Amino acid sequence: LLTALSRDVPHFLAEITAEMDEKVDRGRVADYIPELAAINDRQFGITVALRDGSIHSSGNIKSSFSIQSISKVFTLCLALGKLGDTIWSRVGREPSGSSFNSIVQLEFERGRPRNPLINAGAIGITDLVLAGHEPSEAIGEILRFIRAAAGDESIFVDETVARSESQAGFRNFALAHYMKSFGTLTNTVERVLGVYFHHCAIAMNCVQLAKAGRFLAFGGCNPETGFNIISQERARRIGALMLTCGQYDGSGDFAFRVGLPSKSGVGGGILALAPGKASIAVWSPGLDKQGNSLLGTIALEKLASSMSWSVFNG
Ligand code: GLU
């Protein structure tokens, strides 16, 4: 039997997609990674994965997009799994209030990045995941983790995007060199960024992303298989970081409007969690000024409000 919830979701998704298709202002596609600059901004897709295992989608859910910074949530899970709470000596847990690739903050904080979801923090986390491995092994491990979480072996790294970013990734090279100068990176800059650019270049469609992030919405456990991927405490803490730090320096406004722990990427994807209820993936490549999908945010705002999913609902 369909729950009341799964009956409502398809209706809202269809309504939201129709509304998004009409939008004239679609934001601006990220252009600092040449390969992403060429993407058609007319696209919009959304998928909701519910506790009962049902998956509901609308719009363009067949095309894979570059998950970019959404991958930082998965590398954080992996680093916590390997090293536990010792990772917090390398990276903080405070929202940054600066742009995702800011360098000034790093100077003030002497190479210890504010949080694991901005670039500097994620580069530090990648350094930890890489420790003792070859870059290709670390990339393989990250990909295996995401494939296992999604139950989908077809998820892949888009090598063209990885190469494109590494050729134009001057700012990330600067951040990594700067961290290295403070002694907060163990591996060489080239090796760490090689892994970082590859995990950012993982490609998924909305269905794959909603499934990959599902364990985070259900206390670390995949509700379909009953398989525990991380502990409940970790899922709760990662959710807190996503809520406070997941949308760059737009995190406060995003929490105000949507009220769901989420992580965005400059490829235009957003993974959002309605804890205990749903994992949601939305994609539309045009970004707002903070680098979050413009239509993705509007769609999540509407869905969370229609379903009363904000974590702040009384
Ligand atoms: N790979 C991108 C970068 O480092 C990720 C940025 C993002 O999605 O926020 O610039």
Short mmCIF file of C-alpha atoms and ligand atoms in Angstrom, two decimals:
data_model
loop_
_atom_site.label_atom_id
_atom_site.label_comp_id
_atom_site.label_asym_id
_atom_site.label_seq_id
_atom_site.Cartn_x
_atom_site.Cartn_y
_atom_site.Cartn_z
CA LEU A 1 0.00 0.00 0.00
CA LEU A 2 1.19 3.47 -0.79
CA THR A 3 1.58 5.69 2.24
CA ALA A 4 -0.12 9.09 2.21
CA LEU A 5 3.34 10.52 1.73
CA SER A 6 4.24 8.63 -1.39
CA ARG A 7 0.83 9.48 -2.85
CA ASP A 8 1.44 13.22 -2.47
CA VAL A 9 5.01 13.36 -3.68
CA PRO A 10 4.48 12.63 -7.42
CA HIS A 11 1.79 15.29 -7.60
CA PHE A 12 4.01 17.98 -6.06
CA LEU A 13 7.00 16.96 -8.18
CA ALA A 14 5.02 17.29 -11.40
CA GLU A 15 3.68 20.67 -10.31
CA ILE A 16 7.11 21.98 -9.33
CA THR A 17 8.73 20.75 -12.55
CA ALA A 18 6.07 22.43 -14.69
CA GLU A 19 6.66 25.65 -12.79
CA MET A 20 10.46 25.43 -13.13
CA ASP A 21 10.21 24.75 -16.86
CA GLU A 22 8.48 28.12 -17.26
CA LYS A 23 11.15 30.13 -15.42
CA VAL A 24 12.97 32.70 -17.49
CA ASP A 25 15.65 33.61 -14.94
CA ARG A 26 17.58 30.36 -14.58
CA GLY A 27 20.77 31.67 -12.91
CA ARG A 28 24.23 31.38 -14.42
CA VAL A 29 26.05 28.19 -15.27
CA ALA A 30 29.48 27.93 -13.56
CA ASP A 31 32.10 28.94 -16.08
CA TYR A 32 35.38 28.70 -14.16
CA ILE A 33 35.52 25.01 -15.04
CA PRO A 34 35.49 25.18 -18.87
CA GLU A 35 33.78 21.81 -19.27
CA LEU A 36 30.84 22.94 -17.12
CA ALA A 37 30.43 26.25 -18.96
CA ALA A 38 28.97 24.52 -22.00
CA ILE A 39 25.97 22.98 -20.21
CA ASN A 40 22.46 23.86 -21.33
CA ASP A 41 20.71 25.78 -18.55
CA ARG A 42 17.21 24.71 -19.62
CA GLN A 43 17.49 21.44 -17.72
CA PHE A 44 15.72 20.61 -14.48
CA GLY A 45 15.24 17.30 -12.69
CA ILE A 46 14.21 16.15 -9.23
CA THR A 47 14.05 12.80 -7.43
CA VAL A 48 12.70 11.90 -4.01
CA ALA A 49 13.62 8.61 -2.32
CA LEU A 50 11.27 7.74 0.54
CA ARG A 51 11.66 5.47 3.55
CA ASP A 52 9.41 2.80 2.01
CA GLY A 53 11.96 2.35 -0.79
CA SER A 54 9.83 4.11 -3.38
CA ILE A 55 11.55 6.53 -5.77
CA HIS A 56 9.65 9.42 -7.35
CA SER A 57 11.03 11.66 -10.06
CA SER A 58 10.11 14.38 -12.45
CA GLY A 59 11.86 16.33 -15.22
CA ASN A 60 15.21 15.39 -16.66
CA ILE A 61 16.43 12.59 -14.47
CA LYS A 62 18.29 10.65 -17.16
CA SER A 63 21.18 13.07 -17.71
CA SER A 64 24.21 12.74 -15.48
CA PHE A 65 25.64 15.94 -14.07
CA SER A 66 28.88 16.72 -12.29
CA ILE A 67 28.20 16.40 -8.54
CA GLN A 68 31.18 18.68 -7.71
CA SER A 69 31.03 19.76 -4.06
CA ILE A 70 28.30 17.29 -3.16
CA SER A 71 31.11 14.71 -3.20
CA LYS A 72 32.56 16.42 -0.12
CA VAL A 73 29.84 14.84 2.02
CA PHE A 74 30.88 11.36 0.92
CA THR A 75 34.61 11.95 1.41
CA LEU A 76 33.81 13.29 4.88
CA CYS A 77 31.99 10.02 5.69
CA LEU A 78 34.99 8.04 4.46
CA ALA A 79 37.52 10.09 6.43
CA LEU A 80 35.42 9.77 9.60
CA GLY A 81 35.20 6.02 9.00
CA LYS A 82 38.98 5.74 8.71
CA LEU A 83 40.12 8.19 11.37
CA GLY A 84 37.14 9.00 13.56
CA ASP A 85 37.03 12.25 15.48
CA THR A 86 40.77 12.88 15.06
CA ILE A 87 39.89 14.58 11.76
CA TRP A 88 38.59 17.60 13.72
CA SER A 89 42.12 18.61 14.60
CA ARG A 90 42.59 19.33 10.88
CA VAL A 91 39.31 21.04 10.04
CA GLY A 92 36.70 23.06 11.94
CA ARG A 93 32.93 22.87 12.13
CA GLU A 94 31.85 26.49 11.72
CA PRO A 95 30.06 28.09 8.77
CA SER A 96 32.47 30.15 6.74
CA GLY A 97 30.51 33.22 5.67
CA SER A 98 33.07 33.55 2.86
CA SER A 99 32.97 32.18 -0.65
CA PHE A 100 33.62 28.47 -1.09
CA ASN A 101 37.12 29.04 -2.44
CA SER A 102 38.18 31.90 -0.18
CA ILE A 103 41.84 32.17 0.69
CA VAL A 104 41.80 35.05 3.21
CA GLN A 105 40.11 32.99 5.89
CA LEU A 106 42.83 30.36 5.67
CA GLU A 107 45.44 32.92 6.57
CA PHE A 108 43.59 34.05 9.68
CA GLU A 109 43.06 30.48 10.75
CA ARG A 110 46.59 29.35 10.04
CA GLY A 111 45.78 26.69 7.49
CA ARG A 112 43.01 24.95 9.48
CA PRO A 113 39.95 25.37 7.25
CA ARG A 114 36.63 26.44 8.76
CA ASN A 115 34.65 23.33 7.82
CA PRO A 116 34.91 20.21 5.64
CA LEU A 117 32.41 21.45 3.05
CA ILE A 118 34.31 24.47 1.73
CA ASN A 119 37.12 23.80 -0.75
CA ALA A 120 40.04 24.16 1.68
CA GLY A 121 38.36 21.87 4.22
CA ALA A 122 37.47 19.29 1.59
CA ILE A 123 41.04 19.38 0.25
CA GLY A 124 42.23 18.62 3.81
CA ILE A 125 39.74 15.74 4.06
CA THR A 126 40.92 14.38 0.71
CA ASP A 127 44.48 14.47 2.06
CA LEU A 128 43.34 12.25 4.95
CA VAL A 129 41.51 9.80 2.67
CA LEU A 130 44.61 9.60 0.46
CA ALA A 131 47.08 8.92 3.29
CA GLY A 132 49.07 5.75 2.63
CA HIS A 133 47.45 5.13 -0.76
CA GLU A 134 48.11 5.84 -4.38
CA PRO A 135 45.79 8.54 -5.80
CA SER A 136 44.16 5.99 -8.10
CA GLU A 137 43.36 3.76 -5.11
CA ALA A 138 41.86 6.66 -3.18
CA ILE A 139 39.70 7.65 -6.16
CA GLY A 140 38.63 4.00 -6.47
CA GLU A 141 37.73 3.86 -2.80
CA ILE A 142 35.60 7.02 -2.96
CA LEU A 143 33.82 5.76 -6.07
CA ARG A 144 33.19 2.34 -4.46
CA PHE A 145 31.72 4.00 -1.39
CA ILE A 146 29.30 6.07 -3.47
CA ARG A 147 28.37 3.14 -5.71
CA ALA A 148 27.70 0.95 -2.67
CA ALA A 149 25.59 3.65 -1.01
CA ALA A 150 23.54 4.08 -4.20
CA GLY A 151 23.49 0.36 -5.04
CA ASP A 152 24.56 1.36 -8.54
CA GLU A 153 27.79 0.20 -10.18
CA SER A 154 27.33 2.44 -13.21
CA ILE A 155 28.25 5.68 -11.36
CA PHE A 156 31.48 7.00 -12.86
CA VAL A 157 34.13 9.72 -12.78
CA ASP A 158 33.87 12.03 -15.78
CA GLU A 159 37.54 12.21 -16.75
CA THR A 160 36.97 15.14 -19.10
CA VAL A 161 35.57 17.26 -16.27
CA ALA A 162 38.41 16.19 -13.95
CA ARG A 163 40.99 17.19 -16.55
CA SER A 164 39.22 20.44 -17.34
CA GLU A 165 39.18 21.42 -13.67
CA SER A 166 42.75 20.44 -13.08
CA GLN A 167 43.85 22.60 -16.01
CA ALA A 168 41.90 25.60 -14.71
CA GLY A 169 42.06 24.93 -10.98
CA PHE A 170 44.45 27.75 -10.08
CA ARG A 171 42.50 28.79 -7.02
CA ASN A 172 42.44 25.27 -5.60
CA PHE A 173 46.17 24.93 -6.25
CA ALA A 174 46.67 28.18 -4.36
CA LEU A 175 44.57 26.96 -1.41
CA ALA A 176 46.40 23.64 -1.28
CA HIS A 177 49.86 25.22 -1.49
CA TYR A 178 48.85 27.63 1.23
CA MET A 179 47.74 24.77 3.49
CA LYS A 180 50.94 22.94 2.69
CA SER A 181 52.90 26.00 3.86
CA PHE A 182 51.20 25.68 7.27
CA GLY A 183 51.97 21.96 7.34
CA THR A 184 48.28 21.02 7.23
CA LEU A 185 48.60 18.74 4.17
CA THR A 186 50.56 15.50 4.39
CA ASN A 187 50.65 14.47 0.75
CA THR A 188 51.93 16.55 -2.14
CA VAL A 189 49.61 19.20 -3.53
CA GLU A 190 49.52 17.44 -6.92
CA ARG A 191 48.45 14.11 -5.44
CA VAL A 192 45.80 15.59 -3.16
CA LEU A 193 44.27 17.74 -5.90
CA GLY A 194 44.43 14.85 -8.36
CA VAL A 195 42.07 12.95 -6.04
CA TYR A 196 40.00 16.05 -5.19
CA PHE A 197 39.33 16.95 -8.84
CA HIS A 198 38.35 13.37 -9.58
CA HIS A 199 35.85 13.04 -6.75
CA CYS A 200 34.34 16.41 -7.71
CA ALA A 201 34.02 15.07 -11.28
CA ILE A 202 31.87 12.09 -10.28
CA ALA A 203 28.79 12.16 -12.48
CA MET A 204 25.31 11.07 -11.43
CA ASN A 205 21.73 11.63 -12.40
CA CYS A 206 19.09 12.68 -9.86
CA VAL A 207 17.95 9.12 -9.13
CA GLN A 208 21.49 7.96 -8.45
CA LEU A 209 22.23 10.94 -6.21
CA ALA A 210 19.01 10.59 -4.18
CA LYS A 211 19.86 6.92 -3.63
CA ALA A 212 23.52 7.61 -2.83
CA GLY A 213 22.57 10.12 -0.12
CA ARG A 214 19.68 8.12 1.29
CA PHE A 215 21.60 6.66 4.25
CA LEU A 216 22.22 10.20 5.52
CA ALA A 217 18.49 10.87 5.74
CA PHE A 218 17.83 7.66 7.66
CA GLY A 219 20.30 7.67 10.54
CA GLY A 220 23.17 6.19 8.53
CA CYS A 221 21.14 3.20 7.34
CA ASN A 222 19.84 2.38 3.87
CA PRO A 223 16.11 1.88 4.62
CA GLU A 224 15.66 -0.44 1.67
CA THR A 225 18.39 -2.94 2.52
CA GLY A 226 18.63 -2.28 6.28
CA PHE A 227 22.38 -1.99 5.77
CA ASN A 228 24.22 0.44 8.08
CA ILE A 229 26.67 2.63 6.22
CA ILE A 230 27.65 4.98 9.06
CA SER A 231 26.53 5.29 12.69
CA GLN A 232 23.44 7.25 13.63
CA GLU A 233 25.54 9.74 15.58
CA ARG A 234 27.70 10.45 12.52
CA ALA A 235 24.70 10.85 10.26
CA ARG A 236 23.24 13.34 12.72
CA ARG A 237 26.47 15.32 12.91
CA ILE A 238 26.98 15.35 9.15
CA GLY A 239 23.40 16.59 8.79
CA ALA A 240 24.22 19.45 11.19
CA LEU A 241 27.24 20.42 9.07
CA MET A 242 25.18 20.26 5.90
CA LEU A 243 22.55 22.54 7.42
CA THR A 244 25.06 25.12 8.69
CA CYS A 245 27.76 24.90 5.99
CA GLY A 246 26.34 23.03 2.98
CA GLN A 247 25.44 25.94 0.70
CA TYR A 248 28.62 27.99 0.87
CA ASP A 249 28.03 31.50 2.21
CA GLY A 250 24.34 31.14 1.34
CA SER A 251 23.79 28.52 4.06
CA GLY A 252 21.88 30.79 6.43
CA ASP A 253 19.46 31.98 3.78
CA PHE A 254 19.03 28.44 2.47
CA ALA A 255 18.16 27.17 5.99
CA PHE A 256 15.73 30.08 6.33
CA ARG A 257 13.98 29.28 3.06
CA VAL A 258 14.23 25.48 2.81
CA GLY A 259 15.09 24.20 6.29
CA LEU A 260 16.72 20.96 5.17
CA PRO A 261 20.33 19.81 5.61
CA SER A 262 21.67 19.99 2.07
CA LYS A 263 24.82 20.10 0.01
CA SER A 264 25.10 21.90 -3.28
CA GLY A 265 27.67 21.70 -6.04
CA VAL A 266 28.62 24.13 -8.80
CA GLY A 267 27.37 21.58 -11.33
CA GLY A 268 23.88 22.70 -10.22
CA GLY A 269 23.01 19.65 -8.13
CA ILE A 270 21.72 19.71 -4.56
CA LEU A 271 21.35 16.74 -2.23
CA ALA A 272 18.80 17.53 0.49
CA LEU A 273 17.78 15.43 3.50
CA ALA A 274 14.40 15.33 5.18
CA PRO A 275 15.57 13.29 8.17
CA GLY A 276 13.53 10.13 8.70
CA LYS A 277 11.43 10.94 5.64
CA ALA A 278 13.28 11.39 2.37
CA SER A 279 16.46 11.91 0.44
CA ILE A 280 16.03 14.44 -2.37
CA ALA A 281 18.26 15.21 -5.34
CA VAL A 282 17.55 18.18 -7.55
CA TRP A 283 19.48 19.47 -10.53
CA SER A 284 19.39 22.60 -12.63
CA PRO A 285 22.73 23.97 -13.85
CA GLY A 286 22.13 27.73 -13.46
CA LEU A 287 23.50 29.07 -10.17
CA ASP A 288 22.67 32.00 -7.92
CA LYS A 289 25.30 34.48 -6.70
CA GLN A 290 26.50 32.13 -3.95
CA GLY A 291 26.95 29.23 -6.36
CA ASN A 292 23.81 27.27 -5.45
CA SER A 293 21.39 26.04 -8.09
CA LEU A 294 18.84 28.84 -8.51
CA LEU A 295 15.91 26.67 -9.57
CA GLY A 296 17.05 23.76 -7.38
CA THR A 297 16.72 25.99 -4.32
CA ILE A 298 13.30 27.30 -5.35
CA ALA A 299 12.12 23.74 -6.01
CA LEU A 300 13.33 22.52 -2.62
CA GLU A 301 11.69 25.47 -0.91
CA LYS A 302 8.38 24.54 -2.52
CA LEU A 303 8.67 20.83 -1.87
CA ALA A 304 9.73 21.24 1.76
CA SER A 305 6.87 23.61 2.36
CA SER A 306 4.23 21.47 0.57
CA MET A 307 5.30 18.34 2.44
CA SER A 308 5.99 20.15 5.76
CA TRP A 309 9.48 18.66 5.69
CA SER A 310 11.51 21.54 7.16
CA VAL A 311 13.43 20.26 10.18
CA PHE A 312 12.06 23.32 12.00
CA ASN A 313 8.42 22.35 11.66
CA GLY A 314 6.81 22.24 15.08
N1 GLU B 1 35.50 21.19 -7.84
C1 GLU B 1 34.95 22.48 -7.52
C2 GLU B 1 36.02 23.42 -7.05
O1 GLU B 1 36.82 23.05 -6.28
C3 GLU B 1 33.90 22.28 -6.50
C4 GLU B 1 33.23 23.55 -6.21
C5 GLU B 1 31.83 23.39 -5.80
O2 GLU B 1 31.05 22.57 -6.28
O3 GLU B 1 31.51 24.16 -4.91
O4 GLU B 1 36.10 24.55 -7.42
#
